[in-house]
Structures are given as C-alpha cells and as structure tokens.
C-alpha cells in the first residue's frame, strides 16, 4: 500500500487518512483542539496535531445530542503487545462514558502505519454478522453478492492433513459463513456422515440439517440463506445411486421435528454453542422440504431468505422429482486442480470456477491468493445488454493442500509467529479487502491481484478463461494495474462478488467481516443492483 504523496515542496506534515464506512457521521480528535467530522461513507485527510502523532485519539458518533454523543465516545487504544505496525491492526475502543456500564461501540476501528507521515484509520459498522443479508435488497441476484464460505466445512478432525476448520457449523453461520462445503460418506449401509477423504468427521448429516434448520428459523437467521454443496466422499466403495437416494430422503422424507428429536432443540450437535431459540411447535408442523431451494437456477436473494440452496456435486437426477432440475444447482464436472479454472452454465448464469489446490508447496501461497482473488473480479459493462441479462458468478477456493509441503494450515495461516514470518492466503485476503475498503479509488484496489505473479497455466491453457475477469491468469505485472491506470478509462464497472471458500476462516479474526463489508461498498459504488426487468421478476416469483 503506497503512502500518500505531498505536492508541497516542503517536508510533508504527518497526517491521518480516515475512511468512514458507517452510515452516520463520526468525529475524530487526536487532541481537544484538533477535531474533524468525517461524513458517512467519506474519506478525509487530517493533519496531526502539532506535527506529530499522539498516543491516543478519540472517535465518537457525531450527533446533535451531546449527552448521547458522550455515550458514543471512545478512546482508541493500540494493542499493548504488538503496537502499530505496517499491517492493519484492530484498535481497542474504550468507552468515555461517565458511568461505567458496558457500552457496545456502533463501529469497529482498524489502523495502519503506512509511513512515518501517514497513518490510516478505517471505521466500519459493528455489523451483526449473523444477519448481514437483511441489509441487502431482495432484488439483488446472488451472483452480485460476495458470500464467504468454508471449504470442507465439517473437517475439524485430522490435523495436520485432514483438518480444514476449527469451528463447528453454528459458529461458522453466526460468523457470516453463507456457503458450506459438505462431504459425506455412507456408514452402516444407510447413514450419511461427514468425511474428509477417509477421515470420519463424526457428524451425521441429520445433525448438520438440524443446525441449519434451527439457524434459518431463528430471529437472527431468518433473513439469511445458506448454499450447501454436497459431494460424495466414498464414491469408490458405495453406489452413487444409493448416496443420491439417501440425500433425497433426508430432504424429502423427514420433518423438522424428526431432525431435532432427542437433541433438546438447544444443542448444536456439531460441537458448538447452544442453537438459536427455536419453536418446538413450528418444528413439529413444518416440513423440511419448505426449507430448501431445489431449482437448477441461481436465485435472487428475496426468493431464498430462510432457505438452504442445494448445490449438488453428485447424482444424475434418478429418483428426484424433476430429475436434475429438482436437485438444486447441479454440476458434476469438476476438473482436478486445473489452472486457471473452468466455466460452466446454469440457465442464465455462468459459473467462473477456480479450485487449484495441488500447489506443490506453501511458498506458492502468494500465487494461490492472486488466483483466488482475481477470480472474484467481474467487470460487466452497463452499456452491454448481454452483460446485464446474463449473470456471472465466481466460485473460488482459497484452500490448497499438497502433502507434505503444503498442508492446509500452512497455506491458509502461513508460517511464523506474531507478525514475523511467511503470510498465508488468509492474511493476504484480509489485507487486500482492507486496502479496498480504505482506498480513495476502490475499483483500482480491487484490480490489484491482476498485477501479482499468477500460477503458470498448465494443460488447461488452451481453454477459454474466466468470462469477465480480463483474462486474469494471463496478466503480468506490466499488464496489470499499471496498464489499467495508464489506459484510457472504459465504462465497465468493477465488482467483487461470488463465493469464496476458505480453510481456517476464523484467522485473521475479522477477515469475514471485511469480505462482507465489500458488499456494502458495492452498494455505494452502484455495482450491486440489477436491471429493472430483473427486479420485477422477483415480485412475481
């Protein structure tokens, strides 16, 4: 991230660059005599008091009521262990309220020292990650939303080779995960159980469904939707037809009451915290089928609130009502670890997919990051009617594993201690999202992965690349952001959207928050909307 450059011939004065991504004005002061108001969704550059940065500064929600403002005033405190470095750090917010009651801040603050004369402060809403989709309109197509997901969502056992996550399913959902990748095998002839390869992950499919149903019928989850990819792990030993039938029966042949029986309706059987409040009466009378979206089509958000969207990586439609048209989004063609990826169509939507997992060594994490993020870039043209009527949905895996030199944890989390070492894919994604959110030119920041070294194209090189990512995998540094900045501006929009599936999603701790916040940046940039004719479809659906 380049520091701000002063146009003055004199030595540049230290300055704060403050980005306010909330929907209300905030006041910032690094001393009582040096205060500035940053309007909602605006950026401000503010000179430091006395030509130097003070130890503490104050943030408050600006408003006409001074007593209410005092309750919303917080002192920024740097983490005592790490201090402030060249990487983004969340600041502790200490309430300045005269009474000692706990005050939940309406915002979160992140700070970075970009140079000796440039400190950046990013202020984002303290959004409820369990229900953030409620703030996105019904008329938005799912292809226009960035949905964080987990790769091998149930794989919490088998470290260091098979483990991909550390948190149980309910914790993932409450943290903002909206795409889950469920791998199942048949045990004892009829029981579907989560597996990763040959490692039993000890969670029944019925328990996974119970957690999903309870979350989506809770007050916090009823505005949300969850995409569930299902894949058969034991295809070499158990018939595909039996697997497909067992999944079908779990969806059609059981009620909510049956799935929640003997679980007290209060316990997350995937090993986590208590489930959200759930009505036993509703559980006894609601069919589980009503909780599913089973059309072979990518829907609009308003069509699937409170539902599970099935994404089938199994079966041929036999035994399912309407065949493959009743198995949800259906695709069984999955090329093995190809570069750059592959495209496939579902009705009016093209999936732009990337799952390069066999990277050889954890040292390829920078290239994996570049490919995973550049896949998320779409650039529809507002003047092109085709790009408005045909949807593009990126599906990108940030996960990778090559035994023994690229273990899932090393690729995702990096190798090192504190801020010293080799950054993993997750830290790079988090930094990228933060740089976009705090940028004066977010569209250019979105394109930054195109300027990074990309993995070399393999036997897939001759195939058609991603439809709207500007042939992202063939970009070189000379063809990347610098070229984009030097070239005449075009009228295409830039959007980050799609499904991003990660290992160890919980580190860094606020990565999911930053990714979710990109959706609301898309709103402000005007690239999340849909054509009027598309919006009208939702009202008649």
PDB file of N, CA and C in Angstrom, residues 1 86-88 356 359 361-374 376 398 409-416 419-437 445-446 448-450 452-454 477 496 500 502-505 507-512 514-515 518:
ATOM      1  N   UNK A   1       0.845  -1.182   0.000  1.00  0.00           N
ATOM      2  CA  UNK A   1       0.000   0.000   0.000  1.00  0.00           C
ATOM      3  C   UNK A   1       0.884   1.236   0.000  1.00  0.00           C
ATOM      4  N   UNK A  86       3.170  -2.043  10.122  1.00  0.00           N
ATOM      5  CA  UNK A  86       2.803  -1.775   8.736  1.00  0.00           C
ATOM      6  C   UNK A  86       1.597  -2.589   8.300  1.00  0.00           C
ATOM      7  N   UNK A  87       1.036  -3.418   9.189  1.00  0.00           N
ATOM      8  CA  UNK A  87      -0.152  -4.195   8.865  1.00  0.00           C
ATOM      9  C   UNK A  87      -1.342  -3.642   9.649  1.00  0.00           C
ATOM     10  N   UNK A  88      -2.534  -3.877   9.110  1.00  0.00           N
ATOM     11  CA  UNK A  88      -3.743  -3.401   9.773  1.00  0.00           C
ATOM     12  C   UNK A  88      -3.897  -4.065  11.135  1.00  0.00           C
ATOM     13  N   UNK A 356      -7.736 -24.589  -7.726  1.00  0.00           N
ATOM     14  CA  UNK A 356      -6.346 -25.048  -7.831  1.00  0.00           C
ATOM     15  C   UNK A 356      -5.852 -25.335  -6.422  1.00  0.00           C
ATOM     16  N   UNK A 359      -0.888 -27.211  -5.058  1.00  0.00           N
ATOM     17  CA  UNK A 359       0.028 -26.117  -5.370  1.00  0.00           C
ATOM     18  C   UNK A 359       1.493 -26.496  -5.177  1.00  0.00           C
ATOM     19  N   UNK A 361       3.784 -26.498  -2.898  1.00  0.00           N
ATOM     20  CA  UNK A 361       4.487 -26.011  -1.715  1.00  0.00           C
ATOM     21  C   UNK A 361       3.759 -24.801  -1.154  1.00  0.00           C
ATOM     22  N   UNK A 362       3.843 -24.612   0.174  1.00  0.00           N
ATOM     23  CA  UNK A 362       3.195 -23.450   0.789  1.00  0.00           C
ATOM     24  C   UNK A 362       3.808 -22.142   0.281  1.00  0.00           C
ATOM     25  N   UNK A 363       5.008 -22.207  -0.312  1.00  0.00           N
ATOM     26  CA  UNK A 363       5.613 -20.996  -0.875  1.00  0.00           C
ATOM     27  C   UNK A 363       4.810 -20.452  -2.047  1.00  0.00           C
ATOM     28  N   UNK A 364       3.885 -21.246  -2.575  1.00  0.00           N
ATOM     29  CA  UNK A 364       3.005 -20.795  -3.661  1.00  0.00           C
ATOM     30  C   UNK A 364       1.779 -20.050  -3.135  1.00  0.00           C
ATOM     31  N   UNK A 365       1.727 -19.798  -1.833  1.00  0.00           N
ATOM     32  CA  UNK A 365       0.574 -19.077  -1.263  1.00  0.00           C
ATOM     33  C   UNK A 365       0.323 -17.733  -1.945  1.00  0.00           C
ATOM     34  N   UNK A 366       1.354 -16.933  -2.279  1.00  0.00           N
ATOM     35  CA  UNK A 366       1.074 -15.669  -2.977  1.00  0.00           C
ATOM     36  C   UNK A 366       0.365 -15.871  -4.307  1.00  0.00           C
ATOM     37  N   UNK A 367       0.770 -16.904  -5.050  1.00  0.00           N
ATOM     38  CA  UNK A 367       0.118 -17.172  -6.323  1.00  0.00           C
ATOM     39  C   UNK A 367      -1.298 -17.698  -6.119  1.00  0.00           C
ATOM     40  N   UNK A 368      -1.483 -18.520  -5.099  1.00  0.00           N
ATOM     41  CA  UNK A 368      -2.825 -19.006  -4.788  1.00  0.00           C
ATOM     42  C   UNK A 368      -3.734 -17.841  -4.413  1.00  0.00           C
ATOM     43  N   UNK A 369      -3.234 -16.927  -3.606  1.00  0.00           N
ATOM     44  CA  UNK A 369      -4.008 -15.736  -3.250  1.00  0.00           C
ATOM     45  C   UNK A 369      -4.371 -14.936  -4.491  1.00  0.00           C
ATOM     46  N   UNK A 370      -3.399 -14.718  -5.390  1.00  0.00           N
ATOM     47  CA  UNK A 370      -3.652 -13.914  -6.583  1.00  0.00           C
ATOM     48  C   UNK A 370      -4.732 -14.536  -7.454  1.00  0.00           C
ATOM     49  N   UNK A 371      -4.683 -15.867  -7.614  1.00  0.00           N
ATOM     50  CA  UNK A 371      -5.679 -16.542  -8.445  1.00  0.00           C
ATOM     51  C   UNK A 371      -7.043 -16.556  -7.768  1.00  0.00           C
ATOM     52  N   UNK A 372      -7.055 -16.819  -6.452  1.00  0.00           N
ATOM     53  CA  UNK A 372      -8.329 -16.888  -5.727  1.00  0.00           C
ATOM     54  C   UNK A 372      -9.061 -15.557  -5.762  1.00  0.00           C
ATOM     55  N   UNK A 373      -8.346 -14.456  -5.605  1.00  0.00           N
ATOM     56  CA  UNK A 373      -8.992 -13.141  -5.563  1.00  0.00           C
ATOM     57  C   UNK A 373      -9.300 -12.607  -6.956  1.00  0.00           C
ATOM     58  N   UNK A 374      -8.400 -12.831  -7.921  1.00  0.00           N
ATOM     59  CA  UNK A 374      -8.674 -12.320  -9.264  1.00  0.00           C
ATOM     60  C   UNK A 374      -9.877 -13.016  -9.881  1.00  0.00           C
ATOM     61  N   UNK A 376     -12.577 -13.520  -8.412  1.00  0.00           N
ATOM     62  CA  UNK A 376     -13.763 -12.839  -7.892  1.00  0.00           C
ATOM     63  C   UNK A 376     -14.086 -11.547  -8.622  1.00  0.00           C
ATOM     64  N   UNK A 398     -10.016 -20.610  -1.834  1.00  0.00           N
ATOM     65  CA  UNK A 398      -8.759 -20.091  -1.306  1.00  0.00           C
ATOM     66  C   UNK A 398      -7.958 -21.188  -0.622  1.00  0.00           C
ATOM     67  N   UNK A 409      -3.196 -25.982   6.849  1.00  0.00           N
ATOM     68  CA  UNK A 409      -2.979 -24.925   7.831  1.00  0.00           C
ATOM     69  C   UNK A 409      -1.857 -23.985   7.407  1.00  0.00           C
ATOM     70  N   UNK A 410      -0.791 -24.522   6.809  1.00  0.00           N
ATOM     71  CA  UNK A 410       0.330 -23.676   6.390  1.00  0.00           C
ATOM     72  C   UNK A 410      -0.083 -22.755   5.251  1.00  0.00           C
ATOM     73  N   UNK A 411      -0.860 -23.278   4.304  1.00  0.00           N
ATOM     74  CA  UNK A 411      -1.297 -22.450   3.176  1.00  0.00           C
ATOM     75  C   UNK A 411      -2.234 -21.345   3.651  1.00  0.00           C
ATOM     76  N   UNK A 412      -3.201 -21.696   4.496  1.00  0.00           N
ATOM     77  CA  UNK A 412      -4.188 -20.722   4.947  1.00  0.00           C
ATOM     78  C   UNK A 412      -3.617 -19.732   5.949  1.00  0.00           C
ATOM     79  N   UNK A 413      -2.862 -20.231   6.918  1.00  0.00           N
ATOM     80  CA  UNK A 413      -2.442 -19.415   8.061  1.00  0.00           C
ATOM     81  C   UNK A 413      -1.018 -18.891   7.950  1.00  0.00           C
ATOM     82  N   UNK A 414      -0.220 -19.450   7.043  1.00  0.00           N
ATOM     83  CA  UNK A 414       1.159 -19.034   6.932  1.00  0.00           C
ATOM     84  C   UNK A 414       2.024 -19.714   7.982  1.00  0.00           C
ATOM     85  N   UNK A 415       3.273 -19.333   7.984  1.00  0.00           N
ATOM     86  CA  UNK A 415       4.236 -19.894   8.919  1.00  0.00           C
ATOM     87  C   UNK A 415       4.981 -18.755   9.596  1.00  0.00           C
ATOM     88  N   UNK A 416       4.972 -18.737  10.917  1.00  0.00           N
ATOM     89  CA  UNK A 416       5.647 -17.681  11.650  1.00  0.00           C
ATOM     90  C   UNK A 416       4.976 -17.454  12.978  1.00  0.00           C
ATOM     91  N   UNK A 419       3.890 -11.133  13.916  1.00  0.00           N
ATOM     92  CA  UNK A 419       3.874 -10.552  12.580  1.00  0.00           C
ATOM     93  C   UNK A 419       5.157 -10.863  11.811  1.00  0.00           C
ATOM     94  N   UNK A 420       5.888 -11.867  12.273  1.00  0.00           N
ATOM     95  CA  UNK A 420       7.147 -12.231  11.635  1.00  0.00           C
ATOM     96  C   UNK A 420       6.971 -13.605  11.001  1.00  0.00           C
ATOM     97  N   UNK A 421       7.261 -13.714   9.716  1.00  0.00           N
ATOM     98  CA  UNK A 421       7.148 -14.996   9.056  1.00  0.00           C
ATOM     99  C   UNK A 421       6.571 -14.857   7.664  1.00  0.00           C
ATOM    100  N   UNK A 422       6.034 -15.965   7.135  1.00  0.00           N
ATOM    101  CA  UNK A 422       5.502 -16.029   5.782  1.00  0.00           C
ATOM    102  C   UNK A 422       3.981 -15.986   5.849  1.00  0.00           C
ATOM    103  N   UNK A 423       3.393 -14.966   5.255  1.00  0.00           N
ATOM    104  CA  UNK A 423       1.941 -14.776   5.334  1.00  0.00           C
ATOM    105  C   UNK A 423       1.205 -15.817   4.507  1.00  0.00           C
ATOM    106  N   UNK A 424       0.153 -16.368   5.087  1.00  0.00           N
ATOM    107  CA  UNK A 424      -0.682 -17.319   4.379  1.00  0.00           C
ATOM    108  C   UNK A 424      -1.715 -16.626   3.515  1.00  0.00           C
ATOM    109  N   UNK A 425      -2.518 -17.433   2.824  1.00  0.00           N
ATOM    110  CA  UNK A 425      -3.533 -16.900   1.915  1.00  0.00           C
ATOM    111  C   UNK A 425      -4.533 -16.022   2.663  1.00  0.00           C
ATOM    112  N   UNK A 426      -4.963 -16.450   3.861  1.00  0.00           N
ATOM    113  CA  UNK A 426      -5.996 -15.703   4.577  1.00  0.00           C
ATOM    114  C   UNK A 426      -5.541 -14.297   4.944  1.00  0.00           C
ATOM    115  N   UNK A 427      -4.314 -14.156   5.437  1.00  0.00           N
ATOM    116  CA  UNK A 427      -3.813 -12.829   5.792  1.00  0.00           C
ATOM    117  C   UNK A 427      -3.735 -11.941   4.564  1.00  0.00           C
ATOM    118  N   UNK A 428      -3.378 -12.505   3.436  1.00  0.00           N
ATOM    119  CA  UNK A 428      -3.295 -11.725   2.198  1.00  0.00           C
ATOM    120  C   UNK A 428      -4.684 -11.289   1.732  1.00  0.00           C
ATOM    121  N   UNK A 429      -5.671 -12.181   1.868  1.00  0.00           N
ATOM    122  CA  UNK A 429      -7.049 -11.815   1.511  1.00  0.00           C
ATOM    123  C   UNK A 429      -7.544 -10.690   2.419  1.00  0.00           C
ATOM    124  N   UNK A 430      -7.284 -10.812   3.708  1.00  0.00           N
ATOM    125  CA  UNK A 430      -7.712  -9.805   4.665  1.00  0.00           C
ATOM    126  C   UNK A 430      -7.087  -8.442   4.345  1.00  0.00           C
ATOM    127  N   UNK A 431      -5.789  -8.426   4.052  1.00  0.00           N
ATOM    128  CA  UNK A 431      -5.094  -7.183   3.709  1.00  0.00           C
ATOM    129  C   UNK A 431      -5.674  -6.570   2.435  1.00  0.00           C
ATOM    130  N   UNK A 432      -5.930  -7.408   1.446  1.00  0.00           N
ATOM    131  CA  UNK A 432      -6.496  -6.953   0.173  1.00  0.00           C
ATOM    132  C   UNK A 432      -7.859  -6.294   0.394  1.00  0.00           C
ATOM    133  N   UNK A 433      -8.723  -6.949   1.175  1.00  0.00           N
ATOM    134  CA  UNK A 433     -10.048  -6.386   1.435  1.00  0.00           C
ATOM    135  C   UNK A 433      -9.947  -5.063   2.185  1.00  0.00           C
ATOM    136  N   UNK A 434      -9.060  -4.985   3.169  1.00  0.00           N
ATOM    137  CA  UNK A 434      -8.880  -3.742   3.920  1.00  0.00           C
ATOM    138  C   UNK A 434      -8.375  -2.621   3.028  1.00  0.00           C
ATOM    139  N   UNK A 435      -7.439  -2.931   2.143  1.00  0.00           N
ATOM    140  CA  UNK A 435      -6.909  -1.909   1.245  1.00  0.00           C
ATOM    141  C   UNK A 435      -8.002  -1.379   0.315  1.00  0.00           C
ATOM    142  N   UNK A 436      -8.889  -2.270  -0.136  1.00  0.00           N
ATOM    143  CA  UNK A 436     -10.017  -1.827  -0.971  1.00  0.00           C
ATOM    144  C   UNK A 436     -10.931  -0.905  -0.179  1.00  0.00           C
ATOM    145  N   UNK A 437     -11.295  -1.325   1.019  1.00  0.00           N
ATOM    146  CA  UNK A 437     -12.254  -0.568   1.823  1.00  0.00           C
ATOM    147  C   UNK A 437     -11.734   0.814   2.188  1.00  0.00           C
ATOM    148  N   UNK A 445      -8.092  -0.627  -6.501  1.00  0.00           N
ATOM    149  CA  UNK A 445      -7.601  -1.543  -5.463  1.00  0.00           C
ATOM    150  C   UNK A 445      -8.155  -2.945  -5.671  1.00  0.00           C
ATOM    151  N   UNK A 446      -9.398  -3.045  -6.155  1.00  0.00           N
ATOM    152  CA  UNK A 446      -9.969  -4.358  -6.439  1.00  0.00           C
ATOM    153  C   UNK A 446      -9.141  -5.110  -7.475  1.00  0.00           C
ATOM    154  N   UNK A 448      -5.983  -4.992  -7.977  1.00  0.00           N
ATOM    155  CA  UNK A 448      -4.573  -5.167  -7.630  1.00  0.00           C
ATOM    156  C   UNK A 448      -4.066  -6.598  -7.773  1.00  0.00           C
ATOM    157  N   UNK A 449      -4.886  -7.649  -7.522  1.00  0.00           N
ATOM    158  CA  UNK A 449      -4.345  -9.009  -7.713  1.00  0.00           C
ATOM    159  C   UNK A 449      -3.903  -9.297  -9.139  1.00  0.00           C
ATOM    160  N   UNK A 450      -4.435  -8.551 -10.118  1.00  0.00           N
ATOM    161  CA  UNK A 450      -4.059  -8.802 -11.505  1.00  0.00           C
ATOM    162  C   UNK A 450      -2.613  -8.425 -11.772  1.00  0.00           C
ATOM    163  N   UNK A 452      -0.167  -9.130  -9.719  1.00  0.00           N
ATOM    164  CA  UNK A 452       0.701 -10.053  -8.989  1.00  0.00           C
ATOM    165  C   UNK A 452       1.057 -11.267  -9.850  1.00  0.00           C
ATOM    166  N   UNK A 453       2.176 -11.928  -9.540  1.00  0.00           N
ATOM    167  CA  UNK A 453       2.514 -13.156 -10.271  1.00  0.00           C
ATOM    168  C   UNK A 453       1.399 -14.186 -10.129  1.00  0.00           C
ATOM    169  N   UNK A 454       1.005 -14.752 -11.244  1.00  0.00           N
ATOM    170  CA  UNK A 454      -0.046 -15.756 -11.254  1.00  0.00           C
ATOM    171  C   UNK A 454       0.580 -17.126 -11.510  1.00  0.00           C
ATOM    172  N   UNK A 477       2.781  -8.321 -14.526  1.00  0.00           N
ATOM    173  CA  UNK A 477       2.894  -7.044 -13.828  1.00  0.00           C
ATOM    174  C   UNK A 477       2.755  -5.880 -14.803  1.00  0.00           C
ATOM    175  N   UNK A 496     -16.476  -6.988  -6.898  1.00  0.00           N
ATOM    176  CA  UNK A 496     -16.011  -8.204  -6.239  1.00  0.00           C
ATOM    177  C   UNK A 496     -17.255  -8.952  -5.771  1.00  0.00           C
ATOM    178  N   UNK A 500     -16.485 -17.392  -2.028  1.00  0.00           N
ATOM    179  CA  UNK A 500     -15.077 -17.588  -1.694  1.00  0.00           C
ATOM    180  C   UNK A 500     -15.001 -18.585  -0.547  1.00  0.00           C
ATOM    181  N   UNK A 502     -12.895 -20.952   2.060  1.00  0.00           N
ATOM    182  CA  UNK A 502     -11.600 -20.842   2.724  1.00  0.00           C
ATOM    183  C   UNK A 502     -11.408 -21.944   3.758  1.00  0.00           C
ATOM    184  N   UNK A 503     -10.154 -22.273   4.020  1.00  0.00           N
ATOM    185  CA  UNK A 503      -9.791 -23.075   5.173  1.00  0.00           C
ATOM    186  C   UNK A 503      -9.500 -22.144   6.341  1.00  0.00           C
ATOM    187  N   UNK A 504      -9.767 -22.607   7.551  1.00  0.00           N
ATOM    188  CA  UNK A 504      -9.454 -21.844   8.774  1.00  0.00           C
ATOM    189  C   UNK A 504      -9.946 -20.389   8.644  1.00  0.00           C
ATOM    190  N   UNK A 505     -11.231 -20.268   8.313  1.00  0.00           N
ATOM    191  CA  UNK A 505     -11.818 -18.956   8.053  1.00  0.00           C
ATOM    192  C   UNK A 505     -11.693 -18.005   9.245  1.00  0.00           C
ATOM    193  N   UNK A 507      -9.253 -17.106  11.030  1.00  0.00           N
ATOM    194  CA  UNK A 507      -7.983 -16.396  11.198  1.00  0.00           C
ATOM    195  C   UNK A 507      -7.539 -15.828   9.847  1.00  0.00           C
ATOM    196  N   UNK A 508      -7.272 -14.493   9.820  1.00  0.00           N
ATOM    197  CA  UNK A 508      -7.409 -13.487  10.884  1.00  0.00           C
ATOM    198  C   UNK A 508      -8.864 -13.321  11.335  1.00  0.00           C
ATOM    199  N   UNK A 509      -9.015 -12.879  12.566  1.00  0.00           N
ATOM    200  CA  UNK A 509     -10.321 -12.890  13.199  1.00  0.00           C
ATOM    201  C   UNK A 509     -11.395 -12.084  12.512  1.00  0.00           C
ATOM    202  N   UNK A 510     -11.036 -10.987  11.834  1.00  0.00           N
ATOM    203  CA  UNK A 510     -12.048 -10.134  11.207  1.00  0.00           C
ATOM    204  C   UNK A 510     -12.069 -10.255   9.696  1.00  0.00           C
ATOM    205  N   UNK A 511     -11.447 -11.282   9.135  1.00  0.00           N
ATOM    206  CA  UNK A 511     -11.414 -11.422   7.679  1.00  0.00           C
ATOM    207  C   UNK A 511     -12.814 -11.501   7.084  1.00  0.00           C
ATOM    208  N   UNK A 512     -13.696 -12.295   7.708  1.00  0.00           N
ATOM    209  CA  UNK A 512     -15.051 -12.431   7.170  1.00  0.00           C
ATOM    210  C   UNK A 512     -15.783 -11.094   7.226  1.00  0.00           C
ATOM    211  N   UNK A 514     -14.498  -8.125   6.893  1.00  0.00           N
ATOM    212  CA  UNK A 514     -14.022  -7.277   5.804  1.00  0.00           C
ATOM    213  C   UNK A 514     -14.613  -7.714   4.470  1.00  0.00           C
ATOM    214  N   UNK A 515     -14.675  -9.021   4.247  1.00  0.00           N
ATOM    215  CA  UNK A 515     -15.256  -9.516   2.999  1.00  0.00           C
ATOM    216  C   UNK A 515     -16.731  -9.151   2.897  1.00  0.00           C
ATOM    217  N   UNK A 518     -17.375  -5.614   1.829  1.00  0.00           N
ATOM    218  CA  UNK A 518     -17.230  -5.311   0.405  1.00  0.00           C
ATOM    219  C   UNK A 518     -18.580  -5.276  -0.301  1.00  0.00           C
TER     220      UNK A 518
END
